[in-house]
mmCIF file of C-alpha atoms and ligand atoms in Angstrom:
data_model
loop_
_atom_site.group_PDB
_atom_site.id
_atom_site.type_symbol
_atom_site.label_atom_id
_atom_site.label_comp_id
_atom_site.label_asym_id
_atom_site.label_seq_id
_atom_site.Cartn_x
_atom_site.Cartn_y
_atom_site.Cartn_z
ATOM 1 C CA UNK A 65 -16.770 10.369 -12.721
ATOM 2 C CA UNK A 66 -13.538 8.987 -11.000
ATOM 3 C CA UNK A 67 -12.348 6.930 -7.773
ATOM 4 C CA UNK A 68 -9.138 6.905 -6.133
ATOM 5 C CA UNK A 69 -8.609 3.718 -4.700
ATOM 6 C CA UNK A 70 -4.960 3.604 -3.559
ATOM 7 C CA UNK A 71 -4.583 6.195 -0.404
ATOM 8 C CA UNK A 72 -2.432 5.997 2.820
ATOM 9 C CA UNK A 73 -3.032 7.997 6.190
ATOM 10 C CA UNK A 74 -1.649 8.634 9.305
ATOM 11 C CA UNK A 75 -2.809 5.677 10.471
ATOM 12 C CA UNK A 76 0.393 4.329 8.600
ATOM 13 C CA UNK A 77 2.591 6.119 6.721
ATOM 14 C CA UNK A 78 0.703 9.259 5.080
ATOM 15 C CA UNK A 79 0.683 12.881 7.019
ATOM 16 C CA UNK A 80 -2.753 13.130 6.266
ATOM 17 C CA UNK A 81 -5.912 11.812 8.911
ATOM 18 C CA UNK A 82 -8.069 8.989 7.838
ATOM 19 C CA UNK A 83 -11.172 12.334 7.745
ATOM 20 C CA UNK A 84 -8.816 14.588 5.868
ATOM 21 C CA UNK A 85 -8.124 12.081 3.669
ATOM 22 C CA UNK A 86 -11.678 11.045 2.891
ATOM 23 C CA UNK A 87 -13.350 14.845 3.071
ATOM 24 C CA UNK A 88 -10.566 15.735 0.559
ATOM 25 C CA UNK A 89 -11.521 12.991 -1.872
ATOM 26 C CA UNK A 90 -15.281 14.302 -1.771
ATOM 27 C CA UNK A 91 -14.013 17.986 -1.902
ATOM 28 C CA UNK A 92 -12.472 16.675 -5.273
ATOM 29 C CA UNK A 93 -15.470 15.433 -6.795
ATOM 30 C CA UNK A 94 -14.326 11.856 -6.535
ATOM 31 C CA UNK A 95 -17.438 9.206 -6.377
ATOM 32 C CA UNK A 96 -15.757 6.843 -4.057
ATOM 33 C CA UNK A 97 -12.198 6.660 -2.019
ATOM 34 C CA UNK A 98 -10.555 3.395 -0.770
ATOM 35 C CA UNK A 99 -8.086 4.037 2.816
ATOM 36 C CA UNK A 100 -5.344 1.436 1.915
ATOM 37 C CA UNK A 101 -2.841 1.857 4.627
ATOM 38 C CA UNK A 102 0.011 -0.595 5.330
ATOM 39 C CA UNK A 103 -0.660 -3.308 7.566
ATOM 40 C CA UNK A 104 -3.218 -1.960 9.111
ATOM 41 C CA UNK A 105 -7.362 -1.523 9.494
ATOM 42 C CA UNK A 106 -6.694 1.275 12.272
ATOM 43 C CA UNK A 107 -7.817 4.302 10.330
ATOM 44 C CA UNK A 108 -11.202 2.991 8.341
ATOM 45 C CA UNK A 109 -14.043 3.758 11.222
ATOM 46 C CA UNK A 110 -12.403 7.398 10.996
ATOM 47 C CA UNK A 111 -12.383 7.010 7.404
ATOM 48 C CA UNK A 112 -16.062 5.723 7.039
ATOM 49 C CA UNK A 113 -17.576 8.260 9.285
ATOM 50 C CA UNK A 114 -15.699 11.385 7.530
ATOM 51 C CA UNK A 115 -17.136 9.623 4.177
ATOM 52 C CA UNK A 116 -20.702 9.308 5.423
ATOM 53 C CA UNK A 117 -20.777 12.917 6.340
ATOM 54 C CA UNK A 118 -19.041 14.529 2.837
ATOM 55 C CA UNK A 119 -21.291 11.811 1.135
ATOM 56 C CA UNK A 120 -18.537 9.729 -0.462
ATOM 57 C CA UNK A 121 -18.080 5.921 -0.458
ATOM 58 C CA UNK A 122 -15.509 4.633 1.321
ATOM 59 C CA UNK A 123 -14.346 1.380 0.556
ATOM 60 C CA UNK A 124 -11.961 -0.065 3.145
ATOM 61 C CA UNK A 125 -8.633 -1.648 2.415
ATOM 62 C CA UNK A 126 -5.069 -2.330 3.510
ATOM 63 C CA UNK A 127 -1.506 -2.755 1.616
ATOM 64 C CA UNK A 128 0.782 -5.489 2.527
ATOM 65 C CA UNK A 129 4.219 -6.582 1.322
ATOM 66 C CA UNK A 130 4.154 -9.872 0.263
ATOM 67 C CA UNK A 131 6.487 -12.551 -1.301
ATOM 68 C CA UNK A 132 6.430 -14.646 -4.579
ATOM 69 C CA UNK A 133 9.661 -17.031 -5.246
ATOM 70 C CA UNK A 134 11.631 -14.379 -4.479
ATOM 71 C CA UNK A 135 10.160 -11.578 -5.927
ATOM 72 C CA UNK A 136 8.530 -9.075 -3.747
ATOM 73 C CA UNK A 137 4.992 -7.370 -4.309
ATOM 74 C CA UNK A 138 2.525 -5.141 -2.703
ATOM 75 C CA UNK A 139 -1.209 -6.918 -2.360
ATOM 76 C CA UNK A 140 -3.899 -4.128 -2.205
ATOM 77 C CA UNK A 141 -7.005 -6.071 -0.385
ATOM 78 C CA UNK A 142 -10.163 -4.243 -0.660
ATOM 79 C CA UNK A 143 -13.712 -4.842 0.985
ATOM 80 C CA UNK A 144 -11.552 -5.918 4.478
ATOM 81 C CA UNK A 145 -13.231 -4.911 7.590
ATOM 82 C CA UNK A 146 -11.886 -4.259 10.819
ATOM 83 C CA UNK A 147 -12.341 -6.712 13.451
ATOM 84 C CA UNK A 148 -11.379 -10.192 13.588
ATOM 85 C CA UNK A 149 -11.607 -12.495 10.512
ATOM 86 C CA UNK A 150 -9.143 -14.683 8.469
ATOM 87 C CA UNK A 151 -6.632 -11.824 7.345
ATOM 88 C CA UNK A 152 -7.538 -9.535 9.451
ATOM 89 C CA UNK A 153 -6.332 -11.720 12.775
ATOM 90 C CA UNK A 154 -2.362 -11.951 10.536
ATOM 91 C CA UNK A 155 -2.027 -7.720 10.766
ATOM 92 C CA UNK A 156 -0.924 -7.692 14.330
ATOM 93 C CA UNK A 157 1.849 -10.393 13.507
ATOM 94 C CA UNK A 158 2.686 -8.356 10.619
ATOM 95 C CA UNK A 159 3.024 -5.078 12.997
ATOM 96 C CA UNK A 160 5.340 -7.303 15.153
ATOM 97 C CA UNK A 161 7.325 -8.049 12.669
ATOM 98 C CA UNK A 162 7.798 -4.002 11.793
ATOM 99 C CA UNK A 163 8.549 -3.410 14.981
ATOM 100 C CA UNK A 164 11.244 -5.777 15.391
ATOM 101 C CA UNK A 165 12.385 -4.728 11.781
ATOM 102 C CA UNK A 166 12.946 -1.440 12.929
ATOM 103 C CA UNK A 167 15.219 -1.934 15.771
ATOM 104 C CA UNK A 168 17.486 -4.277 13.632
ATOM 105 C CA UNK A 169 16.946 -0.807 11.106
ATOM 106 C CA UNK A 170 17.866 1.375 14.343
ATOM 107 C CA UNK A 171 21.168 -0.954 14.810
ATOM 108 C CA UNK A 172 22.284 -0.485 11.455
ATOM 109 C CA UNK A 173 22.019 3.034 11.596
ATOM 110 C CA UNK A 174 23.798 3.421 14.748
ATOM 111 C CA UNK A 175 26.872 1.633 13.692
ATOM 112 C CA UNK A 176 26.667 4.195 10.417
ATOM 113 C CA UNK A 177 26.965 6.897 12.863
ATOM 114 C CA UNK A 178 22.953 8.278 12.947
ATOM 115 C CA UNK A 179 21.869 6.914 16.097
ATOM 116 C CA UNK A 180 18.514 8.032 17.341
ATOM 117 C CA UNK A 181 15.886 6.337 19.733
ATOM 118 C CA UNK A 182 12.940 4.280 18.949
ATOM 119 C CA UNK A 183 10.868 6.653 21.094
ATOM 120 C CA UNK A 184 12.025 9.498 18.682
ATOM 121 C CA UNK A 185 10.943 7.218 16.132
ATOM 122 C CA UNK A 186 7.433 7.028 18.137
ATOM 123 C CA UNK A 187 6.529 10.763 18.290
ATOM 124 C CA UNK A 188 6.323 10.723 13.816
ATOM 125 C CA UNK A 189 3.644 7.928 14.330
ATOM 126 C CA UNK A 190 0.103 8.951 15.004
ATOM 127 C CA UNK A 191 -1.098 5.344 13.988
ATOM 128 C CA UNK A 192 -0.338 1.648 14.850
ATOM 129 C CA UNK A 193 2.083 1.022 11.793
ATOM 130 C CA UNK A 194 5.106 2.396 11.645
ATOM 131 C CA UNK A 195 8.106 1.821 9.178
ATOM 132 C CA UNK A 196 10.662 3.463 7.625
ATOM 133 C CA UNK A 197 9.311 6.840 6.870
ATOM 134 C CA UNK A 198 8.684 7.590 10.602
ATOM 135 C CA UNK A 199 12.339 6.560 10.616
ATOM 136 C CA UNK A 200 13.345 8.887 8.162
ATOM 137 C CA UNK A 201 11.356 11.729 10.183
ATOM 138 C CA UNK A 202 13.273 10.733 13.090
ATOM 139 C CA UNK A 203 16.568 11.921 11.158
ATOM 140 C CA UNK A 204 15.035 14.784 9.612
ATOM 141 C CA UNK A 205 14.253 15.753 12.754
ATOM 142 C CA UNK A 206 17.834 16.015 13.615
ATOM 143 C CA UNK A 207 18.965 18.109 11.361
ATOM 144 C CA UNK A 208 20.884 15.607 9.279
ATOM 145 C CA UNK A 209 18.310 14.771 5.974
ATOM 146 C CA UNK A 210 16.296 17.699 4.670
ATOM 147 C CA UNK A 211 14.191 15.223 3.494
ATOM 148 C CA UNK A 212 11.888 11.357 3.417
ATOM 149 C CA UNK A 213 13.260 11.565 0.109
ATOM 150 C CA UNK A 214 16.948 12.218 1.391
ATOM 151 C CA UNK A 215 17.141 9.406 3.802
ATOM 152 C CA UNK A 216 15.499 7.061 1.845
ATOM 153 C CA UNK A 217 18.285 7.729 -1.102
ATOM 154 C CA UNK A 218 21.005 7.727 1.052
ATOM 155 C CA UNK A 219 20.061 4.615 4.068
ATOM 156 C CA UNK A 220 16.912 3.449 3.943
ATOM 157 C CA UNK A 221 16.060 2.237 -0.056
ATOM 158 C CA UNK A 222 15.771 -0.994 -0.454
ATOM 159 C CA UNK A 223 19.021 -2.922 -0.068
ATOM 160 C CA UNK A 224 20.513 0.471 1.576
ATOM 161 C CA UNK A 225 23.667 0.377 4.408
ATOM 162 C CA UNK A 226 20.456 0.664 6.745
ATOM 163 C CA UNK A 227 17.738 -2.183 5.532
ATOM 164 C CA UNK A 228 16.785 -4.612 6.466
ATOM 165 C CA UNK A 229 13.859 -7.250 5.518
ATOM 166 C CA UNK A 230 10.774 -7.963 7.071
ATOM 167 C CA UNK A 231 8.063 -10.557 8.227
ATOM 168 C CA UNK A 232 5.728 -11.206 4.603
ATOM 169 C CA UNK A 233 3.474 -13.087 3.644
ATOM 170 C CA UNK A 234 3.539 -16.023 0.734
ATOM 171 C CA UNK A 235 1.311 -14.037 -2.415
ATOM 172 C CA UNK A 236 -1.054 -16.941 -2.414
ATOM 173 C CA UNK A 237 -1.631 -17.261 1.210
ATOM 174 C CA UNK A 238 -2.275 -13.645 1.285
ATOM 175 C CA UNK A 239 -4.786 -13.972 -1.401
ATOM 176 C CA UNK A 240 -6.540 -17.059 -0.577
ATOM 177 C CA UNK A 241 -6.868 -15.311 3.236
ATOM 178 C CA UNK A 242 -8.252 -12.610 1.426
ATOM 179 C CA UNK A 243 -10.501 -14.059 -0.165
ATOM 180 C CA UNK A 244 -11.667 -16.440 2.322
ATOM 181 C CA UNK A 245 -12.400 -12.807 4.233
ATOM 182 C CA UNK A 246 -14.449 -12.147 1.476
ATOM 183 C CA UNK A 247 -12.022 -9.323 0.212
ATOM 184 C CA UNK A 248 -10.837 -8.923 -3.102
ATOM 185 C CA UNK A 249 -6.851 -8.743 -2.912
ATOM 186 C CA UNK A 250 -5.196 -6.563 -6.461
ATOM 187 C CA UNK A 251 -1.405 -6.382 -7.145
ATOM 188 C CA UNK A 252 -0.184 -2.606 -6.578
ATOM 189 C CA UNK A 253 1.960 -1.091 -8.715
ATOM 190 C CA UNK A 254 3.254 -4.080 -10.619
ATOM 191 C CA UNK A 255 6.207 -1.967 -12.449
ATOM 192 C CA UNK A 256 7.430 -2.229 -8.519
ATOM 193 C CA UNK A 257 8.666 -5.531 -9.025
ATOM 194 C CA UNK A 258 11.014 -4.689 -11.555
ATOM 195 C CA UNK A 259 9.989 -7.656 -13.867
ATOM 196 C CA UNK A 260 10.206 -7.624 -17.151
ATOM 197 C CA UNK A 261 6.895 -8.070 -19.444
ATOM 198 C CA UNK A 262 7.089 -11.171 -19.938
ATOM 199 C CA UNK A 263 7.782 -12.624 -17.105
ATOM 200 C CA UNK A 264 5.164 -10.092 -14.954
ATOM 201 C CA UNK A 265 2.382 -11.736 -17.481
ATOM 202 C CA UNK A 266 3.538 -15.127 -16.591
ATOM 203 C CA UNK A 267 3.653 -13.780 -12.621
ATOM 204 C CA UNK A 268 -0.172 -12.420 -12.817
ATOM 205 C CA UNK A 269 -1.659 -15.049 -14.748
ATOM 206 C CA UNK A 270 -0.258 -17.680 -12.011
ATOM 207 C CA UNK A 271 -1.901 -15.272 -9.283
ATOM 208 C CA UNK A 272 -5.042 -15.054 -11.358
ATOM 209 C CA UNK A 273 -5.395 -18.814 -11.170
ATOM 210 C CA UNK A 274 -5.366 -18.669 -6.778
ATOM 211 C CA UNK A 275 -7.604 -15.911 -6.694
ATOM 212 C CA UNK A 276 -5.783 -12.561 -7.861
ATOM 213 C CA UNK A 277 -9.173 -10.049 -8.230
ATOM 214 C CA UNK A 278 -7.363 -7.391 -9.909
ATOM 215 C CA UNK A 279 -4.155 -5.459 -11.269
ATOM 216 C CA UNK A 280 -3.560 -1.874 -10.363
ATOM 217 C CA UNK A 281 -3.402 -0.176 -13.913
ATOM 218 C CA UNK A 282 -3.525 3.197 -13.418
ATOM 219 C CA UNK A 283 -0.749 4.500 -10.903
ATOM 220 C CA UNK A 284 1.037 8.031 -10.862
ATOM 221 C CA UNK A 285 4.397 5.679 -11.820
ATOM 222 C CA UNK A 286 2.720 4.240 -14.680
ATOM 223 C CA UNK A 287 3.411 6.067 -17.897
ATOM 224 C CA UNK A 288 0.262 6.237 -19.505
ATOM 225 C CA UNK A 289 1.146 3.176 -22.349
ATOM 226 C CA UNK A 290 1.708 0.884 -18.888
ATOM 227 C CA UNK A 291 -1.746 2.047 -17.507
ATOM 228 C CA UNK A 292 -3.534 0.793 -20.658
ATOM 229 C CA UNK A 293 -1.261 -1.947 -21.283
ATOM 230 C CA UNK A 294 -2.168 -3.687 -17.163
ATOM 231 C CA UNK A 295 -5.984 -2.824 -17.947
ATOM 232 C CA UNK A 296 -5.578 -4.853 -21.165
ATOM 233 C CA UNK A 297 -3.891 -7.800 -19.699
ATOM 234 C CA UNK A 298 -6.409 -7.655 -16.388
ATOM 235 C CA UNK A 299 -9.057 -7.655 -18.814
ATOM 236 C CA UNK A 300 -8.088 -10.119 -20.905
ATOM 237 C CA UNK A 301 -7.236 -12.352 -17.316
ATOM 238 C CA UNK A 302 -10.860 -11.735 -16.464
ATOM 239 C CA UNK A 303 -9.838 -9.526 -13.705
ATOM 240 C CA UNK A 304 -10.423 -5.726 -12.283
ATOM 241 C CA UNK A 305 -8.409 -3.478 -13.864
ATOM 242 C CA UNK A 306 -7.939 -0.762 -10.802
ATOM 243 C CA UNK A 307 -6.438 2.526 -10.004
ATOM 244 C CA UNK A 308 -5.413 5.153 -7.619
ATOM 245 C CA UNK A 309 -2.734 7.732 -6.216
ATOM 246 C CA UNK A 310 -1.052 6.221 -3.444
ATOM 247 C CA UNK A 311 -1.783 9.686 -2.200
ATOM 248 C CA UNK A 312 0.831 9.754 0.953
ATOM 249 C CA UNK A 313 0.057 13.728 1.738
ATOM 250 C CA UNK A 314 3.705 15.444 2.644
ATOM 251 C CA UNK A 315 5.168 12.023 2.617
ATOM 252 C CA UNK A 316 4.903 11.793 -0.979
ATOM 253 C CA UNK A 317 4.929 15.771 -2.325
ATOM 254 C CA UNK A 318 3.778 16.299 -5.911
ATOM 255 C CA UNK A 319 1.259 13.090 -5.642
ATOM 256 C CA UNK A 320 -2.111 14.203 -4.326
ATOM 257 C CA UNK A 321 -5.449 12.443 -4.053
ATOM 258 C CA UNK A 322 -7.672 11.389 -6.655
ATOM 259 C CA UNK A 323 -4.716 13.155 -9.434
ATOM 260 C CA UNK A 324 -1.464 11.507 -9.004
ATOM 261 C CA UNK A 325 0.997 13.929 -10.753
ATOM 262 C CA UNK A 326 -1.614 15.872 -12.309
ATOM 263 C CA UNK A 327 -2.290 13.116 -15.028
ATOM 264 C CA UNK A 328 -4.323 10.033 -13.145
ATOM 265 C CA UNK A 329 -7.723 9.381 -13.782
ATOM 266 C CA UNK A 330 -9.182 6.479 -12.331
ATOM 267 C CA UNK A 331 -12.885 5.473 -13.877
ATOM 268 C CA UNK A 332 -15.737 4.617 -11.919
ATOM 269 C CA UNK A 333 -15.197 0.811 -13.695
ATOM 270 C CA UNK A 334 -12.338 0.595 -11.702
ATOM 271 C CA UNK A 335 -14.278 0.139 -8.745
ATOM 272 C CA UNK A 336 -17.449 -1.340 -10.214
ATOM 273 C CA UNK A 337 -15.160 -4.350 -11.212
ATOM 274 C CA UNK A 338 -13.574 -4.547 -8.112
ATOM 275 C CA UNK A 339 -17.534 -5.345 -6.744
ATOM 276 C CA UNK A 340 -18.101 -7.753 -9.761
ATOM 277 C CA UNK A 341 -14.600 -9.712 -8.521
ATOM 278 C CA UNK A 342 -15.923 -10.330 -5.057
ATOM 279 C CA UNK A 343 -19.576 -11.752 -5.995
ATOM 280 C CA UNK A 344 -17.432 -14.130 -7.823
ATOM 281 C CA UNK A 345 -17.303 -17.380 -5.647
ATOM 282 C CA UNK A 346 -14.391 -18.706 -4.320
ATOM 283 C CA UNK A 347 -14.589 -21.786 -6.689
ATOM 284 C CA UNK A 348 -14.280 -19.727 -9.795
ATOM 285 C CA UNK A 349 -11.089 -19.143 -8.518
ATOM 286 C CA UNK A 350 -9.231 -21.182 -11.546
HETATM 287 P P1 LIG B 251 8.179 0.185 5.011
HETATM 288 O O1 LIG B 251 6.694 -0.027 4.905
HETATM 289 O O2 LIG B 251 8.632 0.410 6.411
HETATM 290 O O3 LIG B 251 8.986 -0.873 4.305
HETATM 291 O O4 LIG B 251 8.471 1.560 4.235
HETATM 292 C C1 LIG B 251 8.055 1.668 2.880
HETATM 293 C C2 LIG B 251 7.379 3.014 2.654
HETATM 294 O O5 LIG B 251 8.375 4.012 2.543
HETATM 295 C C3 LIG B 251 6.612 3.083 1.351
HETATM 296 O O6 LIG B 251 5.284 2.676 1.550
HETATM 297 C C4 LIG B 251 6.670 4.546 1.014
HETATM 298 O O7 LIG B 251 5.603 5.229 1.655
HETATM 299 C C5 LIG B 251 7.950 5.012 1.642
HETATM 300 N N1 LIG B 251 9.035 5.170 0.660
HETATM 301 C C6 LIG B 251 9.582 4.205 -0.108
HETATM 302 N N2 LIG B 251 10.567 4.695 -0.880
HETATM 303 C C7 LIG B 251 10.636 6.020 -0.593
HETATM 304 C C8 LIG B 251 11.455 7.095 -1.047
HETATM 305 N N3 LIG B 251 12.408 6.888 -1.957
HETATM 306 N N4 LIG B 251 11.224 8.331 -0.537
HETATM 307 C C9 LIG B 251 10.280 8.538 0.398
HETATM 308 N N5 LIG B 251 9.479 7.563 0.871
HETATM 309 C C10 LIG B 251 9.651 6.324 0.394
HETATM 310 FE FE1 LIG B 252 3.881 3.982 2.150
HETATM 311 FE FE1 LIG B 253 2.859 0.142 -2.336
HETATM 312 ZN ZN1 LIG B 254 0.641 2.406 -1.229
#
């Protein structure tokens, strides 16, 4: 039996609803789905009730970009509930600082010659957190990109003619908030941060000691040596070794839910360690 615990809707930046998302995790077989949208809780009561009625779990979670020294990660924080709480209350100041990002993005682009208007930008959101792929629609929608893909490539990729950086929170604030939240917070994708092995051991252990719950191991980007290899090293950290698609719908074609690539298969342990990391208490927290 398998999980997918890595999935993005419209309430961000996927093209799917939170319901389609969850009734097409069920329709897969999948024992449990996690929403994990960017920066925001916005799509988990959808979520939950589309889960309740296809008789799935739904665990609710969010993605944010945070910061380490210099080095950038994404934190996937799971068990997070909407409402108010300790993390929870720093996603609207995180939203802010999107939505200021993107008109310094919308500058940049102008004076390259692909001007368009932040209510164009608007009408590709359906949710409360918008970025650069409802950017990127914007331009497709002009004719001018056939293409996420295209624009990304070409203007938007990080360190592009058209980025520019954004609000983030410190990796150990973001995981001691999480935590005090009583949330267990995983590092996504950890080839992302282009580190070599080495140094991305010495990188997780120090976030293991602050609180780190987990490392996601098995990603559609993670040849299949790297997926054993994280589950190893989580393992042998004492942590949750994790998993899931990053399932974006037709902003990410070829991924879909619960499969990745075709190859992904994420094990019910995945998420039945995720439960052991947040009985832990807060003091084991080395
Ligand atoms: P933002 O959250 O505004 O910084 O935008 C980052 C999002 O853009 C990621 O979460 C992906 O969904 C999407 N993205 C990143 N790189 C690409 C790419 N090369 N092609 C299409 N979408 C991308
Ligand atoms: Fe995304
Ligand atoms: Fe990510
Ligand atoms: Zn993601």
């Amino acid at each position: 039996m398998a999980v997918d615990l890595h999935t993005h809707s419209t309430a961000s930046d996927g093209t799917d609803s939170p319901a389609e998302v969850a009734a097409a995790a069920a329709d897969l077989g999948l024992t449990a789905v996690a929403l994990t949208d960017h920066d925001t809780l916005g799509g988990i009561d959808e979520a939950r009730r589309a889960a309740e009625v296809a008789a799935i779990e739904l665990v609710p979670g969010v993605e944010l970009s945070v910061d380490t020294g210099g080095v950038k990660l994404h934190l996937l924080v799971y068990f997070l509930e909407p409402g108010p709480g300790p993390l929870q209350d720093r996603l609207a100041a995180l939203r802010h600082g999107r939505e200021e990002r993107n008109r310094r993005i919308l500058g940049r682009l102008a004076d390259l010659g692909y001007a368009v208007m932040m209510d164009e930008v608007l009408t590709h959101a359906r949710g409360e957190s918008v970025g650069r792929p409802h950017i990127a629609d914007a331009l497709v929608a002009r004719g001018w990109f056939p293409d996420r893909t295209a624009v990304f490539a070409e203007l938007l990729r990080d360190g592009g003619p058209a980025y520019e950086e954004r609000l983030r929170l410190d990796a150990a604030e973001a995981i001691r908030l999480a935590r005090a939240a009583n949330a267990v917070p995983v590092v996504a994708h950890p080839y992302t941060t282009g580190l070599e092995s080495a140094e991305l051991v010495s990188l997780l252990g120090r976030l293991a000691d602050v609180g780190l719950g987990g490392i996601e191991a098995y990603h559609p980007e993670h040849p299949p040596v790297l997926r054993q290899a994280l589950a190893r090293l989580a393992h042998g950290l004492g942590l949750a070794a994790t998993g899931g698609s990053d399932h974006h719908g037709l902003g990410k074609p070829g991924v879909r839910i619960g499969i990745g690539k075709g190859d992904l298969v994420v094990p019910d342990e995945a998420l039945a360690e995720l439960l052991a990391q947040r009985e832990r208490p807060s003091s084991a927290a080395r």
